[in-house]
Coordinates of C-alpha atoms in Angstrom, one line a residue:
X371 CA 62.6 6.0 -88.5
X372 CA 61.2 7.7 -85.7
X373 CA 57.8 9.6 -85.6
X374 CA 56.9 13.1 -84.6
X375 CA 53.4 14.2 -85.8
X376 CA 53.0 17.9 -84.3
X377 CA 55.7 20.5 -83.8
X378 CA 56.2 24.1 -83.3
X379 CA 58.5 26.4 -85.8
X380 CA 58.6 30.0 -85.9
X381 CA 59.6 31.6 -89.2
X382 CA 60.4 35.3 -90.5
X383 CA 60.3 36.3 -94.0
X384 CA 62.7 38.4 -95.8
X385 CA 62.6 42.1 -95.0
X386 CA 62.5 44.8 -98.1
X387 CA 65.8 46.1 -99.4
X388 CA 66.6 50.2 -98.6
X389 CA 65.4 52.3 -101.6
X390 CA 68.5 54.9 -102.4
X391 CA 69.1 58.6 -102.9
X392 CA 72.3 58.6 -105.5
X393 CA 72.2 61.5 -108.5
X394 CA 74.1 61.1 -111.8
X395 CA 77.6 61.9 -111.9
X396 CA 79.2 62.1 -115.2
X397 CA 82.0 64.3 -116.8
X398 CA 79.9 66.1 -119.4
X399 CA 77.0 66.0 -117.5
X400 CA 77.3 68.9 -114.7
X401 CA 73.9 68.4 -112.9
X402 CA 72.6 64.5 -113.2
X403 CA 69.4 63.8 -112.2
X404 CA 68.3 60.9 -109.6
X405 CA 69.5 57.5 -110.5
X406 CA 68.9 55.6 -107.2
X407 CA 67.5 52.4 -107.7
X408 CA 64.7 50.5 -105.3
X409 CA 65.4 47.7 -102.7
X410 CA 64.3 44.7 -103.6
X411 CA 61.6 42.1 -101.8
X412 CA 62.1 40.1 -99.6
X413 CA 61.9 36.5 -99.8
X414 CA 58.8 34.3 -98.8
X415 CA 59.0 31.7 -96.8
X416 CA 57.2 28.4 -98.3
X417 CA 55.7 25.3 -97.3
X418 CA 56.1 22.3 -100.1
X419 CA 54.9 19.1 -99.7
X420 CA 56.9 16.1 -99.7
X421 CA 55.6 12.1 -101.0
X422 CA 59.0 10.7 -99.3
X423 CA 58.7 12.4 -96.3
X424 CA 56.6 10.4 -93.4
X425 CA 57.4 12.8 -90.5
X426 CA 58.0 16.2 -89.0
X427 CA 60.8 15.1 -86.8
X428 CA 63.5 16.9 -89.1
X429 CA 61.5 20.4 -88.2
X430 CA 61.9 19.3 -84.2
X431 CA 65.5 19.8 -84.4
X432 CA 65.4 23.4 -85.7
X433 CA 62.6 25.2 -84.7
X434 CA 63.7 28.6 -86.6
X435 CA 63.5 29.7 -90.2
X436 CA 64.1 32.9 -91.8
X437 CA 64.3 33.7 -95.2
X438 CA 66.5 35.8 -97.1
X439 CA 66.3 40.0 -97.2
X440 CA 65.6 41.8 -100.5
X441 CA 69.0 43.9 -101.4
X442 CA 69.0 47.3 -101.2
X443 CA 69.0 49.8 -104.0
X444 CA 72.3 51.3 -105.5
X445 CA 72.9 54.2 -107.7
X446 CA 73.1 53.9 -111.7
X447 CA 69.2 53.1 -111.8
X448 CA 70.2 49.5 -110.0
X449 CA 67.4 47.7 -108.3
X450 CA 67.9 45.5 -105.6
X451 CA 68.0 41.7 -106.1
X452 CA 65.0 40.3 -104.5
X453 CA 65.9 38.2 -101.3
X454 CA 65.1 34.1 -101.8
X455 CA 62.3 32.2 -101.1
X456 CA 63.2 29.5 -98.3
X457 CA 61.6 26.6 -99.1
X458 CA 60.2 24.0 -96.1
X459 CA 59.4 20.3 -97.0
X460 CA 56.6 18.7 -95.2
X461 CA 55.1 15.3 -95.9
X462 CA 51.6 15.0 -97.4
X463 CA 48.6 15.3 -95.0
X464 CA 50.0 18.4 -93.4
X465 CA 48.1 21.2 -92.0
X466 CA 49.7 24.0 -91.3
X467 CA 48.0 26.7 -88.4
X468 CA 49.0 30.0 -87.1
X469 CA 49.9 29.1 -83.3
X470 CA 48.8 32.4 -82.0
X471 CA 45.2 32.3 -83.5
X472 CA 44.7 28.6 -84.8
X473 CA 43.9 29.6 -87.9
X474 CA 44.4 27.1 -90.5
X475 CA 46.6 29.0 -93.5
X476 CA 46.7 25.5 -95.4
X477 CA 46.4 21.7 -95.7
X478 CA 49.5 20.1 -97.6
X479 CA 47.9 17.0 -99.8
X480 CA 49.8 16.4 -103.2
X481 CA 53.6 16.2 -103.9
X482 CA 55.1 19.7 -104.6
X483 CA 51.9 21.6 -103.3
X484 CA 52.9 25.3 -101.9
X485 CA 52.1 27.5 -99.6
X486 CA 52.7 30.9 -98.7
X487 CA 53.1 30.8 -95.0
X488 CA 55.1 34.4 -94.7
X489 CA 55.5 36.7 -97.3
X490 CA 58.2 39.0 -97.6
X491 CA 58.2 43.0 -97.1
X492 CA 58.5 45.1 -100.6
X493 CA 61.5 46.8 -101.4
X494 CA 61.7 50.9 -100.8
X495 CA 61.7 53.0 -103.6
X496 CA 64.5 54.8 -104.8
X497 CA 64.8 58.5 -105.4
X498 CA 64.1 58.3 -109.5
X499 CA 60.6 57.2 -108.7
X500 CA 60.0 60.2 -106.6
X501 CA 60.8 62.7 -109.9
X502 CA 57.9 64.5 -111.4
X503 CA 57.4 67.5 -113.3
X504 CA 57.7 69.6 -109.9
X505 CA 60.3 68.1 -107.9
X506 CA 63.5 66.8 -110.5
X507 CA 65.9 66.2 -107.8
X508 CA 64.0 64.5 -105.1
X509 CA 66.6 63.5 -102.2
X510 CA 63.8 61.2 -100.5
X511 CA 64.0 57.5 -100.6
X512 CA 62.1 54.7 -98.3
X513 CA 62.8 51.8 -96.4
X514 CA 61.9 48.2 -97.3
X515 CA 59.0 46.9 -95.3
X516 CA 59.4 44.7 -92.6
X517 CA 58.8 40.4 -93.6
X518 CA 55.7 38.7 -92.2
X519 CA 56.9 36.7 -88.8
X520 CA 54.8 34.1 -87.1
X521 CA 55.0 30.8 -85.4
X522 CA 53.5 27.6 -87.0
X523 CA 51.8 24.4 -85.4
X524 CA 52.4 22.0 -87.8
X525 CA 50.4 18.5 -87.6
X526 CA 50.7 15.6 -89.5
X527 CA 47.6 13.6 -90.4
X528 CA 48.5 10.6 -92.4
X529 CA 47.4 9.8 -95.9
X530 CA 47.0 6.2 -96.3
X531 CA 45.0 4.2 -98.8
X532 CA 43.7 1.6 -96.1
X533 CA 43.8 1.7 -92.1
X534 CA 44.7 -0.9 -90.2
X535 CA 42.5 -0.9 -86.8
X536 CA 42.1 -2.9 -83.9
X537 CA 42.9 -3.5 -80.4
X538 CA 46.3 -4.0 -79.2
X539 CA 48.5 -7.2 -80.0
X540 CA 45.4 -7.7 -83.0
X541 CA 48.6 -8.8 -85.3
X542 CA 48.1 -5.4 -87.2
X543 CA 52.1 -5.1 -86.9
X544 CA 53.0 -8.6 -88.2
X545 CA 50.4 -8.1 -91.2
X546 CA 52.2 -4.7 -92.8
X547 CA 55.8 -6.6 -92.0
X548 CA 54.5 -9.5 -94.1
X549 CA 53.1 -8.1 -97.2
X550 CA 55.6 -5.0 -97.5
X551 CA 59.0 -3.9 -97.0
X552 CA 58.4 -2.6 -93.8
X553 CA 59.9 -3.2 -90.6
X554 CA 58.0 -2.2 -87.7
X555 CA 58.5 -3.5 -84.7
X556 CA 56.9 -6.8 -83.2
X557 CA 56.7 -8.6 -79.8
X558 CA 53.9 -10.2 -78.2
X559 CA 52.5 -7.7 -75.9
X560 CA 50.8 -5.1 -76.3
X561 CA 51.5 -1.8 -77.4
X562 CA 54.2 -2.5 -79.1
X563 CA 53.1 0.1 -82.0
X564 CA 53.8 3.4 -80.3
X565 CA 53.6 5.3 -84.2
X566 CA 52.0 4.4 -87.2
X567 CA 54.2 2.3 -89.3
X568 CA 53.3 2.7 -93.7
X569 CA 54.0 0.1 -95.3
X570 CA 53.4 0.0 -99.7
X571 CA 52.0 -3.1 -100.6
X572 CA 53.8 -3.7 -104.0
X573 CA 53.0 -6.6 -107.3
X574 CA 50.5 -8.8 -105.2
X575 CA 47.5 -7.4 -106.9
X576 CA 48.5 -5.9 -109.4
X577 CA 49.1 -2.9 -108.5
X578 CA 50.5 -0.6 -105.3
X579 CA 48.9 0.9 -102.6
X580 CA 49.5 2.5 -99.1
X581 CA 49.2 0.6 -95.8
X582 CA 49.1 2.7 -92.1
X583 CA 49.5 0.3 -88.9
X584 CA 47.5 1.9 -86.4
X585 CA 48.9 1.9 -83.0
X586 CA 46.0 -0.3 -80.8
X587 CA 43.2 2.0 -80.0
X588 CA 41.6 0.9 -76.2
X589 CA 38.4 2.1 -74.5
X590 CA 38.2 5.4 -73.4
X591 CA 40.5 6.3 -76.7
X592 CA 38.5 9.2 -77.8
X593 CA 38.9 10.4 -74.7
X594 CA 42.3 10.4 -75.1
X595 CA 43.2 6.7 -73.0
X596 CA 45.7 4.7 -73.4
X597 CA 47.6 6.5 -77.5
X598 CA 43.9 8.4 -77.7
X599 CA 42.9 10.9 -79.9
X600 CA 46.5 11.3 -80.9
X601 CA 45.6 8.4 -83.6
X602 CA 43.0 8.6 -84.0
X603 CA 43.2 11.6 -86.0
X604 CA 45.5 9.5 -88.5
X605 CA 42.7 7.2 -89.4
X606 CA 40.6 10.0 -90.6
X607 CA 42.8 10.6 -93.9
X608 CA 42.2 6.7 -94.6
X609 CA 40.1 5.8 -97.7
X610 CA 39.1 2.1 -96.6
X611 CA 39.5 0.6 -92.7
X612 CA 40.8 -2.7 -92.1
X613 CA 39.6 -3.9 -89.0
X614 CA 41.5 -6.6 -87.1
X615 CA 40.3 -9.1 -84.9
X616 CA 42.2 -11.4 -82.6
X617 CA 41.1 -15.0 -83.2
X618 CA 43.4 -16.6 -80.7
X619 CA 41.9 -14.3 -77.7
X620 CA 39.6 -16.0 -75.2
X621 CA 37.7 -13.1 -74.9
X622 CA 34.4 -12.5 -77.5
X623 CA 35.6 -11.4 -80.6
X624 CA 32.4 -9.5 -81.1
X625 CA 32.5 -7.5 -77.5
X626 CA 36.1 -6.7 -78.7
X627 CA 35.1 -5.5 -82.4
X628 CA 32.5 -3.3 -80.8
X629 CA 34.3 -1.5 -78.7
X630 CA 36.5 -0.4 -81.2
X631 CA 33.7 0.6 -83.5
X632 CA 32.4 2.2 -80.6
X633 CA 35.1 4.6 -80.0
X634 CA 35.6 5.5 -83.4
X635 CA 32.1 6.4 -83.7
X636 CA 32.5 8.5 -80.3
X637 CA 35.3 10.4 -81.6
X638 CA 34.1 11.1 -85.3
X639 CA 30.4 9.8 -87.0
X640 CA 31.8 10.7 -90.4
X641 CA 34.8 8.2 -89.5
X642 CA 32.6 5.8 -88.6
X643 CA 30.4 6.0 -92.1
X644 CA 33.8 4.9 -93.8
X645 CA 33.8 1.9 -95.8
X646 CA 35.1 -1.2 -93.6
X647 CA 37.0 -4.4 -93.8
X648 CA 36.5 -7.2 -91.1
X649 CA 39.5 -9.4 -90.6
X650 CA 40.1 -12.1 -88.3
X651 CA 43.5 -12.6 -87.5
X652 CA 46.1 -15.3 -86.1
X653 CA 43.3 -18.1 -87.1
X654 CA 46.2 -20.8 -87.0
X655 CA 45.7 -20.9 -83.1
X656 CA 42.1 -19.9 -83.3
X657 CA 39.7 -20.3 -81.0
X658 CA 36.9 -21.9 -82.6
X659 CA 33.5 -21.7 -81.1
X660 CA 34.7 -17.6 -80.5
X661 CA 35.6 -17.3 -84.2
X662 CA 32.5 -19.4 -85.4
X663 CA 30.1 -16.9 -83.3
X664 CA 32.6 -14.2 -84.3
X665 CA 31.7 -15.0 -88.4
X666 CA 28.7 -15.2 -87.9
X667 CA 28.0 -12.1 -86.5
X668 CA 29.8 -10.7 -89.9
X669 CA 27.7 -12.1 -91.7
X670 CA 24.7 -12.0 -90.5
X671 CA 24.1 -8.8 -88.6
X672 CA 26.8 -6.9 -90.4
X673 CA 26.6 -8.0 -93.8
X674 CA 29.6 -8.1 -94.6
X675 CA 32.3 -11.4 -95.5
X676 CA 34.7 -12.6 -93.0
X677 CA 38.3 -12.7 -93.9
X678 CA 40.4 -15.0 -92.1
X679 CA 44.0 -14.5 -91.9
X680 CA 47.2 -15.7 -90.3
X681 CA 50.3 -13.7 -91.2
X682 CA 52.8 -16.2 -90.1
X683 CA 51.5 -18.6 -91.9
X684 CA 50.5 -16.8 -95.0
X685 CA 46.9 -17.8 -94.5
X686 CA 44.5 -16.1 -96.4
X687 CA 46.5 -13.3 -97.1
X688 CA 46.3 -12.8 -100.8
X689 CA 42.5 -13.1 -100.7
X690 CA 42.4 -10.3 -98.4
X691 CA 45.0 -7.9 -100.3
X692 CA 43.1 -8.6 -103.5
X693 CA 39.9 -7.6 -101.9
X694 CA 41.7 -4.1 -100.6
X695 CA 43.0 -3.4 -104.3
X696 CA 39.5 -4.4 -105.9
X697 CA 37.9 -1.9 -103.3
X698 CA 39.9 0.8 -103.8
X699 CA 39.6 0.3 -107.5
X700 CA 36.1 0.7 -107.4
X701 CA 36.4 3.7 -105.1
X702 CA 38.7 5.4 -108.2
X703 CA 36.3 4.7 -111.0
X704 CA 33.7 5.9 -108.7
X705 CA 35.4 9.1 -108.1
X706 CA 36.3 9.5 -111.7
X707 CA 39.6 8.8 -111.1

């Protein structure tokens, strides 16, 4: 499935239905009064969130919505029929702007959320509501109003339970292919995540709940190097980050976990305040003296435990999931939930 994250639309709500001038005309009736009827509304265009959607690539392919007009009014006292709501599907973590102003009209969270992004123009009134007690055969009527007509940026900002971050070729990829159905790509070089991949990690603990592969962040990322600040804005809507390690590498693993903490700091200090998960991965070709000083360093200046995984060999991998679902259990209660 191919990602799109941002995209353009421009969408036009239903105009008002004609109010109309019509008078009475039956046999024993020689002078009928006004029986036009008013136009109806036109209809809204909506924004509805989605849980199966993952992207906004269908909304890349057409770019222009309108919705439909209000009908006008017809004689007999008939009102118009009021014009249908068109309904867009977005997936959750959705914000929707105004492109002209970048004004945020709303941020799509929960499954079937709505909003109003265009309403539509009210119907004209007919000649019978013009009647009063001085004027009993108006021949007046109005026009519907015009619908509300804008363009939309649309960006997607992920909703995940736990984020996966690291530097590239960290084994982020190979991780949400083994514990989930999945099936990102893999290949030993880097940047082989271009998009983030979700992956629900199903009856291991438990229980369910929602993995995002990060694509490799680099230094310089919240300066937009290498993916940037592109994905970094996924992490942001993550309730717990995992944060891989490469065990293998030559290089220190501690230089290499800093830099990433580093960059997410520079580019948000709330992000950097979330809760965080240290993993060091591919540990069945470790290098031992790094991953020694590497554990260490965890433990000591970090406080925090060490979990040592390999993916392709199943290593440690249930200790580590059941450790995500424990936290994020806690994280419920705590919230009430």
């Amino acid at each position: 499935m191919k990602f799109l994250d941002t995209t353009k639309i421009k969408i036009k709500a239903g105009d008002g239905g004609r109010g109309c001038v019509s008078f009475r005309r039956e046999k024993y009736v020689p002078r009928g009064g006004p029986d036009g009827g008013n136009g109806g509304s036109g209809g809204n265009i909506v924004i509805v969130g989605n849980r199966s959607k993952y992207t906004l690539l269908d909304l890349n392919y057409k770019t222009n919505y309108s919705a439909e007009r209000g009908e006008h009014g017809r004689g007999k006292d008939q009102h118009g029929r009021k014009g249908r709501d068109l309904e867009i599907t977005v997936p959750l973590g959705t914000i929707v702007k105004d492109y002209e102003t970048g004004k945020v009209l709303g941020d799509i969270t929960e499954d079937g959320q709505r909003l109003v992004a265009a309403r539509g123009g009210k119907g004209g009134r007919g000649n019978m509501s013009f009647v009063n007690s001085t004027r009993r055969a108006p021949r007046i009527s109005e026009d519907g109003e015009k619908g509300e007509e804008r363009a939309l940026l649309l960006e997607l900002k992920l909703i995940a339970d736990v984020g996966i971050i690291g530097l590239p070729n960290a084994g982020k990829t190979t991780f949400i292919a083994s514990v989930s159905a999945a099936k990102p790509k893999i290949a030993d070089y880097p940047f082989t995540t271009i998009t983030p991949n979700l992956g629900v990690v199903k009856n291991i603990t438990g229980g369910s709940f929602v993995l995002a592969d990060m694509p490799g962040l680099i230094e310089g990322a919240h300066e937009n190097a290498g993916l940037g600040v592109r994905f970094l804005k996924h992490i942001e809507r993550t309730r717990i980050l995992l944060h891989f390690v490469d065990a293998s590498d030559e290089d220190s693993m501690i230089e290499r976990y800093k830099t990433i903490r580093d960059e997410i700091f520079r580019y948000s200090g709330k992000l950097s305040e979330k809760e965080e998960i240290v993993a060091a991965t591919k540990v069945d070709s470790k290098n031992e003296d790094n991953l020694e000083e590497f554990e260490k360093f965890v433990n000591n200046d970090l406080n925090k435990q060490l979990y040592k995984i390999s993916s392709v060999a199943r290593e440690g991998i249930d200790d580590l999931l059941r450790r995500l679902w424990e936290r994020l259990q806690k994280e419920d209660s705590g919230n009430g939930k």
